[in-house]
């Protein structure tokens, strides 16, 4: 249960940060590549960024993807994917999980 709550919390934080970046309210952080130290004497936690974009939950697929109708929910899937790819290219050590293939397929085709 703790893992589920932590995962949901991380998803909310990630989406909130991405939405704020889209609105240019938060400057883009400068990332420094580093190798983590893994020890068998302590609890090692691996955080893997991910999304949870329900296709057609509150808005139409187009509204979610394009970021339209912000009165319902602040979401623009294409911008989240653009930012994720930029961050992954900046630091090859980063990992990201994406499961909403309907959105990804549309984003991929538009590249």
PDB file of N, CA and C in Angstrom:
ATOM      1  N   UNK A   1       0.820  -1.187   0.000  1.00  0.00           N
ATOM      2  CA  UNK A   1       0.000   0.000   0.000  1.00  0.00           C
ATOM      3  C   UNK A   1       0.872   1.263   0.000  1.00  0.00           C
ATOM      4  N   UNK A   2       1.990   1.238   0.754  1.00  0.00           N
ATOM      5  CA  UNK A   2       2.888   2.396   0.780  1.00  0.00           C
ATOM      6  C   UNK A   2       3.461   2.680  -0.602  1.00  0.00           C
ATOM      7  N   UNK A   3       3.787   1.612  -1.344  1.00  0.00           N
ATOM      8  CA  UNK A   3       4.334   1.786  -2.690  1.00  0.00           C
ATOM      9  C   UNK A   3       3.318   2.465  -3.595  1.00  0.00           C
ATOM     10  N   UNK A   4       2.059   2.051  -3.508  1.00  0.00           N
ATOM     11  CA  UNK A   4       1.005   2.652  -4.324  1.00  0.00           C
ATOM     12  C   UNK A   4       0.838   4.130  -3.997  1.00  0.00           C
ATOM     13  N   UNK A   5       0.807   4.460  -2.720  1.00  0.00           N
ATOM     14  CA  UNK A   5       0.650   5.857  -2.305  1.00  0.00           C
ATOM     15  C   UNK A   5       1.847   6.680  -2.769  1.00  0.00           C
ATOM     16  N   UNK A   6       3.061   6.161  -2.590  1.00  0.00           N
ATOM     17  CA  UNK A   6       4.269   6.869  -3.020  1.00  0.00           C
ATOM     18  C   UNK A   6       4.259   7.075  -4.527  1.00  0.00           C
ATOM     19  N   UNK A   7       3.871   6.059  -5.285  1.00  0.00           N
ATOM     20  CA  UNK A   7       3.802   6.172  -6.739  1.00  0.00           C
ATOM     21  C   UNK A   7       2.819   7.236  -7.176  1.00  0.00           C
ATOM     22  N   UNK A   8       1.649   7.267  -6.551  1.00  0.00           N
ATOM     23  CA  UNK A   8       0.643   8.286  -6.885  1.00  0.00           C
ATOM     24  C   UNK A   8       1.148   9.678  -6.534  1.00  0.00           C
ATOM     25  N   UNK A   9       1.793   9.809  -5.391  1.00  0.00           N
ATOM     26  CA  UNK A   9       2.336  11.095  -4.971  1.00  0.00           C
ATOM     27  C   UNK A   9       3.406  11.569  -5.949  1.00  0.00           C
ATOM     28  N   UNK A  10       4.306  10.689  -6.350  1.00  0.00           N
ATOM     29  CA  UNK A  10       5.352  11.062  -7.307  1.00  0.00           C
ATOM     30  C   UNK A  10       4.753  11.486  -8.643  1.00  0.00           C
ATOM     31  N   UNK A  11       3.731  10.771  -9.093  1.00  0.00           N
ATOM     32  CA  UNK A  11       3.087  11.125 -10.362  1.00  0.00           C
ATOM     33  C   UNK A  11       2.484  12.518 -10.273  1.00  0.00           C
ATOM     34  N   UNK A  12       1.843  12.828  -9.153  1.00  0.00           N
ATOM     35  CA  UNK A  12       1.241  14.157  -8.969  1.00  0.00           C
ATOM     36  C   UNK A  12       2.315  15.233  -8.952  1.00  0.00           C
ATOM     37  N   UNK A  13       3.413  14.980  -8.265  1.00  0.00           N
ATOM     38  CA  UNK A  13       4.494  15.959  -8.194  1.00  0.00           C
ATOM     39  C   UNK A  13       5.100  16.174  -9.574  1.00  0.00           C
ATOM     40  N   UNK A  14       5.353  15.098 -10.307  1.00  0.00           N
ATOM     41  CA  UNK A  14       5.961  15.208 -11.632  1.00  0.00           C
ATOM     42  C   UNK A  14       5.053  15.990 -12.567  1.00  0.00           C
ATOM     43  N   UNK A  15       3.770  15.660 -12.580  1.00  0.00           N
ATOM     44  CA  UNK A  15       2.845  16.356 -13.471  1.00  0.00           C
ATOM     45  C   UNK A  15       2.688  17.812 -13.075  1.00  0.00           C
ATOM     46  N   UNK A  16       2.709  18.110 -11.778  1.00  0.00           N
ATOM     47  CA  UNK A  16       2.608  19.491 -11.330  1.00  0.00           C
ATOM     48  C   UNK A  16       3.818  20.287 -11.791  1.00  0.00           C
ATOM     49  N   UNK A  17       5.012  19.722 -11.644  1.00  0.00           N
ATOM     50  CA  UNK A  17       6.227  20.407 -12.085  1.00  0.00           C
ATOM     51  C   UNK A  17       6.198  20.620 -13.583  1.00  0.00           C
ATOM     52  N   UNK A  18       5.800  19.593 -14.349  1.00  0.00           N
ATOM     53  CA  UNK A  18       5.749  19.729 -15.800  1.00  0.00           C
ATOM     54  C   UNK A  18       4.744  20.798 -16.217  1.00  0.00           C
ATOM     55  N   UNK A  19       3.590  20.847 -15.564  1.00  0.00           N
ATOM     56  CA  UNK A  19       2.588  21.859 -15.902  1.00  0.00           C
ATOM     57  C   UNK A  19       3.129  23.252 -15.609  1.00  0.00           C
ATOM     58  N   UNK A  20       3.831  23.390 -14.499  1.00  0.00           N
ATOM     59  CA  UNK A  20       4.386  24.697 -14.158  1.00  0.00           C
ATOM     60  C   UNK A  20       5.453  25.114 -15.158  1.00  0.00           C
ATOM     61  N   UNK A  21       6.277  24.171 -15.597  1.00  0.00           N
ATOM     62  CA  UNK A  21       7.295  24.490 -16.598  1.00  0.00           C
ATOM     63  C   UNK A  21       6.658  24.945 -17.903  1.00  0.00           C
ATOM     64  N   UNK A  22       5.547  24.293 -18.266  1.00  0.00           N
ATOM     65  CA  UNK A  22       4.866  24.681 -19.496  1.00  0.00           C
ATOM     66  C   UNK A  22       4.425  26.133 -19.435  1.00  0.00           C
ATOM     67  N   UNK A  23       4.041  26.577 -18.246  1.00  0.00           N
ATOM     68  CA  UNK A  23       3.585  27.952 -18.074  1.00  0.00           C
ATOM     69  C   UNK A  23       4.734  28.904 -17.789  1.00  0.00           C
ATOM     70  N   UNK A  24       5.967  28.403 -17.795  1.00  0.00           N
ATOM     71  CA  UNK A  24       7.179  29.208 -17.608  1.00  0.00           C
ATOM     72  C   UNK A  24       7.258  29.849 -16.220  1.00  0.00           C
ATOM     73  N   UNK A  25       6.580  29.244 -15.218  1.00  0.00           N
ATOM     74  CA  UNK A  25       6.635  29.783 -13.862  1.00  0.00           C
ATOM     75  C   UNK A  25       7.871  29.314 -13.104  1.00  0.00           C
ATOM     76  N   UNK A  26       8.428  28.196 -13.517  1.00  0.00           N
ATOM     77  CA  UNK A  26       9.587  27.635 -12.826  1.00  0.00           C
ATOM     78  C   UNK A  26      10.727  27.520 -13.830  1.00  0.00           C
ATOM     79  N   UNK A  27      11.893  28.072 -13.524  1.00  0.00           N
ATOM     80  CA  UNK A  27      13.016  27.925 -14.460  1.00  0.00           C
ATOM     81  C   UNK A  27      13.455  26.467 -14.530  1.00  0.00           C
ATOM     82  N   UNK A  28      13.941  26.072 -15.670  1.00  0.00           N
ATOM     83  CA  UNK A  28      14.402  24.706 -15.875  1.00  0.00           C
ATOM     84  C   UNK A  28      15.655  24.457 -15.037  1.00  0.00           C
ATOM     85  N   UNK A  29      15.656  23.396 -14.202  1.00  0.00           N
ATOM     86  CA  UNK A  29      16.826  23.143 -13.361  1.00  0.00           C
ATOM     87  C   UNK A  29      18.017  22.660 -14.175  1.00  0.00           C
ATOM     88  N   UNK A  30      19.195  22.936 -13.661  1.00  0.00           N
ATOM     89  CA  UNK A  30      20.425  22.433 -14.266  1.00  0.00           C
ATOM     90  C   UNK A  30      20.752  21.104 -13.598  1.00  0.00           C
ATOM     91  N   UNK A  31      20.839  20.036 -14.373  1.00  0.00           N
ATOM     92  CA  UNK A  31      21.076  18.701 -13.829  1.00  0.00           C
ATOM     93  C   UNK A  31      22.552  18.341 -13.920  1.00  0.00           C
ATOM     94  N   UNK A  32      23.050  17.765 -12.857  1.00  0.00           N
ATOM     95  CA  UNK A  32      24.426  17.282 -12.838  1.00  0.00           C
ATOM     96  C   UNK A  32      24.383  15.759 -12.808  1.00  0.00           C
ATOM     97  N   UNK A  33      25.044  15.148 -13.764  1.00  0.00           N
ATOM     98  CA  UNK A  33      25.080  13.689 -13.817  1.00  0.00           C
ATOM     99  C   UNK A  33      25.949  13.161 -12.682  1.00  0.00           C
ATOM    100  N   UNK A  34      25.456  12.148 -12.007  1.00  0.00           N
ATOM    101  CA  UNK A  34      26.241  11.511 -10.955  1.00  0.00           C
ATOM    102  C   UNK A  34      25.852  10.040 -10.886  1.00  0.00           C
ATOM    103  N   UNK A  35      26.760   9.249 -10.398  1.00  0.00           N
ATOM    104  CA  UNK A  35      26.510   7.824 -10.232  1.00  0.00           C
ATOM    105  C   UNK A  35      26.138   7.579  -8.769  1.00  0.00           C
ATOM    106  N   UNK A  36      24.989   6.966  -8.526  1.00  0.00           N
ATOM    107  CA  UNK A  36      24.589   6.706  -7.143  1.00  0.00           C
ATOM    108  C   UNK A  36      25.455   5.632  -6.501  1.00  0.00           C
ATOM    109  N   UNK A  37      25.575   5.725  -5.206  1.00  0.00           N
ATOM    110  CA  UNK A  37      26.290   4.718  -4.444  1.00  0.00           C
ATOM    111  C   UNK A  37      25.276   3.720  -3.922  1.00  0.00           C
ATOM    112  N   UNK A  38      25.469   2.451  -4.222  1.00  0.00           N
ATOM    113  CA  UNK A  38      24.551   1.409  -3.774  1.00  0.00           C
ATOM    114  C   UNK A  38      25.256   0.603  -2.691  1.00  0.00           C
ATOM    115  N   UNK A  39      24.546   0.398  -1.601  1.00  0.00           N
ATOM    116  CA  UNK A  39      25.129  -0.306  -0.467  1.00  0.00           C
ATOM    117  C   UNK A  39      24.176  -1.404  -0.007  1.00  0.00           C
ATOM    118  N   UNK A  40      24.736  -2.540   0.396  1.00  0.00           N
ATOM    119  CA  UNK A  40      23.914  -3.630   0.934  1.00  0.00           C
ATOM    120  C   UNK A  40      23.581  -3.396   2.398  1.00  0.00           C
ATOM    121  N   UNK A  41      24.158  -2.361   3.003  1.00  0.00           N
ATOM    122  CA  UNK A  41      23.940  -2.085   4.422  1.00  0.00           C
ATOM    123  C   UNK A  41      22.776  -1.127   4.677  1.00  0.00           C
ATOM    124  N   UNK A  42      22.238  -0.530   3.626  1.00  0.00           N
ATOM    125  CA  UNK A  42      21.118   0.401   3.786  1.00  0.00           C
ATOM    126  C   UNK A  42      20.026   0.057   2.779  1.00  0.00           C
ATOM    127  N   UNK A  43      18.871   0.652   2.976  1.00  0.00           N
ATOM    128  CA  UNK A  43      17.770   0.470   2.048  1.00  0.00           C
ATOM    129  C   UNK A  43      18.007   1.351   0.826  1.00  0.00           C
ATOM    130  N   UNK A  44      18.123   0.749  -0.349  1.00  0.00           N
ATOM    131  CA  UNK A  44      18.317   1.486  -1.595  1.00  0.00           C
ATOM    132  C   UNK A  44      16.961   1.661  -2.267  1.00  0.00           C
ATOM    133  N   UNK A  45      16.598   2.885  -2.563  1.00  0.00           N
ATOM    134  CA  UNK A  45      15.308   3.187  -3.190  1.00  0.00           C
ATOM    135  C   UNK A  45      15.564   3.664  -4.611  1.00  0.00           C
ATOM    136  N   UNK A  46      14.858   3.084  -5.558  1.00  0.00           N
ATOM    137  CA  UNK A  46      14.968   3.460  -6.965  1.00  0.00           C
ATOM    138  C   UNK A  46      13.676   4.170  -7.362  1.00  0.00           C
ATOM    139  N   UNK A  47      13.794   5.396  -7.802  1.00  0.00           N
ATOM    140  CA  UNK A  47      12.639   6.165  -8.225  1.00  0.00           C
ATOM    141  C   UNK A  47      12.654   6.230  -9.747  1.00  0.00           C
ATOM    142  N   UNK A  48      11.602   5.729 -10.362  1.00  0.00           N
ATOM    143  CA  UNK A  48      11.480   5.758 -11.812  1.00  0.00           C
ATOM    144  C   UNK A  48      10.285   6.627 -12.166  1.00  0.00           C
ATOM    145  N   UNK A  49      10.549   7.704 -12.882  1.00  0.00           N
ATOM    146  CA  UNK A  49       9.471   8.606 -13.277  1.00  0.00           C
ATOM    147  C   UNK A  49       8.523   7.903 -14.226  1.00  0.00           C
ATOM    148  N   UNK A  50       7.262   8.265 -14.121  1.00  0.00           N
ATOM    149  CA  UNK A  50       6.254   7.675 -14.996  1.00  0.00           C
ATOM    150  C   UNK A  50       5.090   8.656 -15.138  1.00  0.00           C
ATOM    151  N   UNK A  51       4.168   8.318 -15.995  1.00  0.00           N
ATOM    152  CA  UNK A  51       2.963   9.124 -16.139  1.00  0.00           C
ATOM    153  C   UNK A  51       1.752   8.257 -15.866  1.00  0.00           C
ATOM    154  N   UNK A  52       0.652   8.937 -15.696  1.00  0.00           N
ATOM    155  CA  UNK A  52      -0.641   8.255 -15.614  1.00  0.00           C
ATOM    156  C   UNK A  52      -1.644   9.180 -16.283  1.00  0.00           C
ATOM    157  N   UNK A  53      -1.760   9.059 -17.589  1.00  0.00           N
ATOM    158  CA  UNK A  53      -2.666   9.890 -18.376  1.00  0.00           C
ATOM    159  C   UNK A  53      -3.831   9.025 -18.834  1.00  0.00           C
ATOM    160  N   UNK A  54      -4.953   9.140 -18.147  1.00  0.00           N
ATOM    161  CA  UNK A  54      -6.126   8.354 -18.545  1.00  0.00           C
ATOM    162  C   UNK A  54      -6.663   8.865 -19.869  1.00  0.00           C
ATOM    163  N   UNK A  55      -6.677   8.000 -20.867  1.00  0.00           N
ATOM    164  CA  UNK A  55      -7.157   8.369 -22.196  1.00  0.00           C
ATOM    165  C   UNK A  55      -8.670   8.571 -22.124  1.00  0.00           C
ATOM    166  N   UNK A  56      -9.106   9.836 -22.302  1.00  0.00           N
ATOM    167  CA  UNK A  56     -10.533  10.143 -22.340  1.00  0.00           C
ATOM    168  C   UNK A  56     -11.241  10.118 -20.999  1.00  0.00           C
ATOM    169  N   UNK A  57     -10.548  10.328 -19.879  1.00  0.00           N
ATOM    170  CA  UNK A  57     -11.187  10.261 -18.557  1.00  0.00           C
ATOM    171  C   UNK A  57     -12.089  11.466 -18.324  1.00  0.00           C
ATOM    172  N   UNK A  58     -11.541  12.659 -18.228  1.00  0.00           N
ATOM    173  CA  UNK A  58     -12.340  13.863 -18.000  1.00  0.00           C
ATOM    174  C   UNK A  58     -12.525  14.688 -19.269  1.00  0.00           C
ATOM    175  N   UNK A  59     -11.601  14.536 -20.197  1.00  0.00           N
ATOM    176  CA  UNK A  59     -11.639  15.298 -21.442  1.00  0.00           C
ATOM    177  C   UNK A  59     -11.527  14.321 -22.607  1.00  0.00           C
ATOM    178  N   UNK A  60     -11.756  14.822 -23.802  1.00  0.00           N
ATOM    179  CA  UNK A  60     -11.577  13.958 -24.971  1.00  0.00           C
ATOM    180  C   UNK A  60     -10.090  13.685 -25.164  1.00  0.00           C
ATOM    181  N   UNK A  61      -9.783  12.694 -25.967  1.00  0.00           N
ATOM    182  CA  UNK A  61      -8.387  12.362 -26.260  1.00  0.00           C
ATOM    183  C   UNK A  61      -7.677  13.579 -26.844  1.00  0.00           C
ATOM    184  N   UNK A  62      -8.326  14.265 -27.766  1.00  0.00           N
ATOM    185  CA  UNK A  62      -7.724  15.459 -28.373  1.00  0.00           C
ATOM    186  C   UNK A  62      -7.475  16.554 -27.345  1.00  0.00           C
ATOM    187  N   UNK A  63      -8.427  16.784 -26.448  1.00  0.00           N
ATOM    188  CA  UNK A  63      -8.257  17.829 -25.421  1.00  0.00           C
ATOM    189  C   UNK A  63      -7.085  17.512 -24.501  1.00  0.00           C
ATOM    190  N   UNK A  64      -6.957  16.258 -24.095  1.00  0.00           N
ATOM    191  CA  UNK A  64      -5.813  15.867 -23.267  1.00  0.00           C
ATOM    192  C   UNK A  64      -4.504  16.052 -24.015  1.00  0.00           C
ATOM    193  N   UNK A  65      -4.455  15.571 -25.245  1.00  0.00           N
ATOM    194  CA  UNK A  65      -3.208  15.602 -26.001  1.00  0.00           C
ATOM    195  C   UNK A  65      -2.769  17.027 -26.308  1.00  0.00           C
ATOM    196  N   UNK A  66      -3.700  17.858 -26.749  1.00  0.00           N
ATOM    197  CA  UNK A  66      -3.364  19.219 -27.170  1.00  0.00           C
ATOM    198  C   UNK A  66      -3.313  20.215 -26.021  1.00  0.00           C
ATOM    199  N   UNK A  67      -3.853  19.848 -24.866  1.00  0.00           N
ATOM    200  CA  UNK A  67      -3.893  20.776 -23.739  1.00  0.00           C
ATOM    201  C   UNK A  67      -5.060  21.738 -23.833  1.00  0.00           C
ATOM    202  N   UNK A  68      -6.100  21.344 -24.528  1.00  0.00           N
ATOM    203  CA  UNK A  68      -7.274  22.200 -24.687  1.00  0.00           C
ATOM    204  C   UNK A  68      -8.223  22.044 -23.492  1.00  0.00           C
ATOM    205  N   UNK A  69      -9.127  22.988 -23.343  1.00  0.00           N
ATOM    206  CA  UNK A  69     -10.166  22.972 -22.308  1.00  0.00           C
ATOM    207  C   UNK A  69      -9.567  22.848 -20.906  1.00  0.00           C
ATOM    208  N   UNK A  70      -8.695  23.778 -20.567  1.00  0.00           N
ATOM    209  CA  UNK A  70      -8.011  23.763 -19.268  1.00  0.00           C
ATOM    210  C   UNK A  70      -8.958  24.014 -18.097  1.00  0.00           C
ATOM    211  N   UNK A  71     -10.209  24.379 -18.370  1.00  0.00           N
ATOM    212  CA  UNK A  71     -11.164  24.598 -17.281  1.00  0.00           C
ATOM    213  C   UNK A  71     -11.528  23.286 -16.588  1.00  0.00           C
ATOM    214  N   UNK A  72     -11.345  22.167 -17.278  1.00  0.00           N
ATOM    215  CA  UNK A  72     -11.643  20.859 -16.687  1.00  0.00           C
ATOM    216  C   UNK A  72     -10.433  20.331 -15.931  1.00  0.00           C
ATOM    217  N   UNK A  73      -9.282  20.338 -16.579  1.00  0.00           N
ATOM    218  CA  UNK A  73      -8.043  19.852 -15.972  1.00  0.00           C
ATOM    219  C   UNK A  73      -6.864  20.414 -16.753  1.00  0.00           C
ATOM    220  N   UNK A  74      -5.799  20.747 -16.038  1.00  0.00           N
ATOM    221  CA  UNK A  74      -4.588  21.245 -16.677  1.00  0.00           C
ATOM    222  C   UNK A  74      -3.771  20.051 -17.139  1.00  0.00           C
ATOM    223  N   UNK A  75      -3.799  19.782 -18.420  1.00  0.00           N
ATOM    224  CA  UNK A  75      -3.055  18.648 -18.973  1.00  0.00           C
ATOM    225  C   UNK A  75      -2.820  18.883 -20.449  1.00  0.00           C
ATOM    226  N   UNK A  76      -1.600  18.665 -20.871  1.00  0.00           N
ATOM    227  CA  UNK A  76      -1.231  18.729 -22.278  1.00  0.00           C
ATOM    228  C   UNK A  76      -0.200  17.648 -22.529  1.00  0.00           C
ATOM    229  N   UNK A  77      -0.668  16.467 -22.862  1.00  0.00           N
ATOM    230  CA  UNK A  77       0.200  15.288 -22.961  1.00  0.00           C
ATOM    231  C   UNK A  77       1.369  15.507 -23.912  1.00  0.00           C
ATOM    232  N   UNK A  78       1.145  16.160 -25.042  1.00  0.00           N
ATOM    233  CA  UNK A  78       2.244  16.348 -25.992  1.00  0.00           C
ATOM    234  C   UNK A  78       3.393  17.130 -25.367  1.00  0.00           C
ATOM    235  N   UNK A  79       3.073  18.079 -24.495  1.00  0.00           N
ATOM    236  CA  UNK A  79       4.113  18.888 -23.854  1.00  0.00           C
ATOM    237  C   UNK A  79       4.868  18.087 -22.791  1.00  0.00           C
ATOM    238  N   UNK A  80       4.163  17.205 -22.095  1.00  0.00           N
ATOM    239  CA  UNK A  80       4.826  16.340 -21.113  1.00  0.00           C
ATOM    240  C   UNK A  80       5.819  15.432 -21.833  1.00  0.00           C
ATOM    241  N   UNK A  81       5.398  14.833 -22.941  1.00  0.00           N
ATOM    242  CA  UNK A  81       6.304  13.951 -23.697  1.00  0.00           C
ATOM    243  C   UNK A  81       7.487  14.726 -24.262  1.00  0.00           C
ATOM    244  N   UNK A  82       7.248  15.923 -24.780  1.00  0.00           N
ATOM    245  CA  UNK A  82       8.354  16.749 -25.278  1.00  0.00           C
ATOM    246  C   UNK A  82       9.382  17.013 -24.182  1.00  0.00           C
ATOM    247  N   UNK A  83       8.916  17.357 -23.001  1.00  0.00           N
ATOM    248  CA  UNK A  83       9.814  17.669 -21.881  1.00  0.00           C
ATOM    249  C   UNK A  83      10.547  16.432 -21.398  1.00  0.00           C
ATOM    250  N   UNK A  84       9.853  15.305 -21.329  1.00  0.00           N
ATOM    251  CA  UNK A  84      10.486  14.062 -20.886  1.00  0.00           C
ATOM    252  C   UNK A  84      11.618  13.682 -21.832  1.00  0.00           C
ATOM    253  N   UNK A  85      11.376  13.747 -23.131  1.00  0.00           N
ATOM    254  CA  UNK A  85      12.416  13.400 -24.105  1.00  0.00           C
ATOM    255  C   UNK A  85      13.613  14.339 -23.959  1.00  0.00           C
ATOM    256  N   UNK A  86      13.353  15.622 -23.782  1.00  0.00           N
ATOM    257  CA  UNK A  86      14.445  16.587 -23.580  1.00  0.00           C
ATOM    258  C   UNK A  86      15.272  16.217 -22.356  1.00  0.00           C
ATOM    259  N   UNK A  87      14.620  15.899 -21.256  1.00  0.00           N
ATOM    260  CA  UNK A  87      15.331  15.540 -20.015  1.00  0.00           C
ATOM    261  C   UNK A  87      16.102  14.229 -20.166  1.00  0.00           C
ATOM    262  N   UNK A  88      15.528  13.255 -20.859  1.00  0.00           N
ATOM    263  CA  UNK A  88      16.231  11.988 -21.076  1.00  0.00           C
ATOM    264  C   UNK A  88      17.473  12.183 -21.934  1.00  0.00           C
ATOM    265  N   UNK A  89      17.382  13.049 -22.920  1.00  0.00           N
ATOM    266  CA  UNK A  89      18.545  13.315 -23.769  1.00  0.00           C
ATOM    267  C   UNK A  89      19.637  14.068 -23.015  1.00  0.00           C
ATOM    268  N   UNK A  90      19.243  14.911 -22.053  1.00  0.00           N
ATOM    269  CA  UNK A  90      20.225  15.651 -21.247  1.00  0.00           C
ATOM    270  C   UNK A  90      21.008  14.723 -20.327  1.00  0.00           C
ATOM    271  N   UNK A  91      20.385  13.648 -19.876  1.00  0.00           N
ATOM    272  CA  UNK A  91      21.029  12.744 -18.932  1.00  0.00           C
ATOM    273  C   UNK A  91      20.648  11.300 -19.273  1.00  0.00           C
ATOM    274  N   UNK A  92      21.518  10.576 -19.982  1.00  0.00           N
ATOM    275  CA  UNK A  92      21.215   9.205 -20.406  1.00  0.00           C
ATOM    276  C   UNK A  92      21.035   8.222 -19.245  1.00  0.00           C
ATOM    277  N   UNK A  93      21.422   8.601 -18.030  1.00  0.00           N
ATOM    278  CA  UNK A  93      21.232   7.719 -16.877  1.00  0.00           C
ATOM    279  C   UNK A  93      19.786   7.701 -16.407  1.00  0.00           C
ATOM    280  N   UNK A  94      18.990   8.644 -16.849  1.00  0.00           N
ATOM    281  CA  UNK A  94      17.591   8.708 -16.428  1.00  0.00           C
ATOM    282  C   UNK A  94      16.771   7.635 -17.129  1.00  0.00           C
ATOM    283  N   UNK A  95      15.713   7.222 -16.456  1.00  0.00           N
ATOM    284  CA  UNK A  95      14.776   6.239 -17.000  1.00  0.00           C
ATOM    285  C   UNK A  95      13.370   6.814 -16.867  1.00  0.00           C
ATOM    286  N   UNK A  96      12.475   6.356 -17.733  1.00  0.00           N
ATOM    287  CA  UNK A  96      11.101   6.841 -17.717  1.00  0.00           C
ATOM    288  C   UNK A  96      10.189   5.737 -18.235  1.00  0.00           C
ATOM    289  N   UNK A  97       9.035   5.589 -17.610  1.00  0.00           N
ATOM    290  CA  UNK A  97       8.056   4.589 -18.025  1.00  0.00           C
ATOM    291  C   UNK A  97       6.849   5.314 -18.601  1.00  0.00           C
ATOM    292  N   UNK A  98       6.404   4.882 -19.763  1.00  0.00           N
ATOM    293  CA  UNK A  98       5.206   5.470 -20.369  1.00  0.00           C
ATOM    294  C   UNK A  98       4.301   4.345 -20.840  1.00  0.00           C
ATOM    295  N   UNK A  99       3.047   4.336 -20.410  1.00  0.00           N
ATOM    296  CA  UNK A  99       2.161   3.218 -20.742  1.00  0.00           C
ATOM    297  C   UNK A  99       0.980   3.607 -21.627  1.00  0.00           C
ATOM    298  N   UNK A 100       0.720   4.887 -21.785  1.00  0.00           N
ATOM    299  CA  UNK A 100      -0.442   5.313 -22.557  1.00  0.00           C
ATOM    300  C   UNK A 100      -0.090   5.320 -24.051  1.00  0.00           C
ATOM    301  N   UNK A 101      -0.151   4.163 -24.660  1.00  0.00           N
ATOM    302  CA  UNK A 101       0.302   3.986 -26.034  1.00  0.00           C
ATOM    303  C   UNK A 101      -0.535   4.808 -27.012  1.00  0.00           C
ATOM    304  N   UNK A 102      -1.808   5.020 -26.736  1.00  0.00           N
ATOM    305  CA  UNK A 102      -2.638   5.832 -27.634  1.00  0.00           C
ATOM    306  C   UNK A 102      -2.056   7.238 -27.776  1.00  0.00           C
ATOM    307  N   UNK A 103      -1.649   7.831 -26.650  1.00  0.00           N
ATOM    308  CA  UNK A 103      -1.037   9.162 -26.698  1.00  0.00           C
ATOM    309  C   UNK A 103       0.354   9.109 -27.321  1.00  0.00           C
ATOM    310  N   UNK A 104       1.136   8.098 -26.926  1.00  0.00           N
ATOM    311  CA  UNK A 104       2.501   8.007 -27.434  1.00  0.00           C
ATOM    312  C   UNK A 104       2.518   7.815 -28.952  1.00  0.00           C
ATOM    313  N   UNK A 105       1.623   6.968 -29.456  1.00  0.00           N
ATOM    314  CA  UNK A 105       1.573   6.716 -30.889  1.00  0.00           C
ATOM    315  C   UNK A 105       1.265   8.012 -31.648  1.00  0.00           C
ATOM    316  N   UNK A 106       0.352   8.800 -31.131  1.00  0.00           N
ATOM    317  CA  UNK A 106       0.017  10.067 -31.794  1.00  0.00           C
ATOM    318  C   UNK A 106       1.206  11.023 -31.745  1.00  0.00           C
ATOM    319  N   UNK A 107       1.834  11.106 -30.563  1.00  0.00           N
ATOM    320  CA  UNK A 107       2.999  11.996 -30.407  1.00  0.00           C
ATOM    321  C   UNK A 107       4.107  11.570 -31.371  1.00  0.00           C
ATOM    322  N   UNK A 108       4.391  10.254 -31.437  1.00  0.00           N
ATOM    323  CA  UNK A 108       5.445   9.715 -32.288  1.00  0.00           C
ATOM    324  C   UNK A 108       5.193  10.055 -33.757  1.00  0.00           C
ATOM    325  N   UNK A 109       3.965   9.892 -34.202  1.00  0.00           N
ATOM    326  CA  UNK A 109       3.614  10.161 -35.599  1.00  0.00           C
ATOM    327  C   UNK A 109       3.767  11.633 -35.956  1.00  0.00           C
ATOM    328  N   UNK A 110       3.621  12.521 -34.978  1.00  0.00           N
ATOM    329  CA  UNK A 110       3.708  13.946 -35.243  1.00  0.00           C
ATOM    330  C   UNK A 110       5.127  14.486 -35.176  1.00  0.00           C
ATOM    331  N   UNK A 111       6.093  13.629 -34.885  1.00  0.00           N
ATOM    332  CA  UNK A 111       7.489  14.088 -34.795  1.00  0.00           C
ATOM    333  C   UNK A 111       8.102  14.235 -36.165  1.00  0.00           C
TER     334      UNK A 111
END
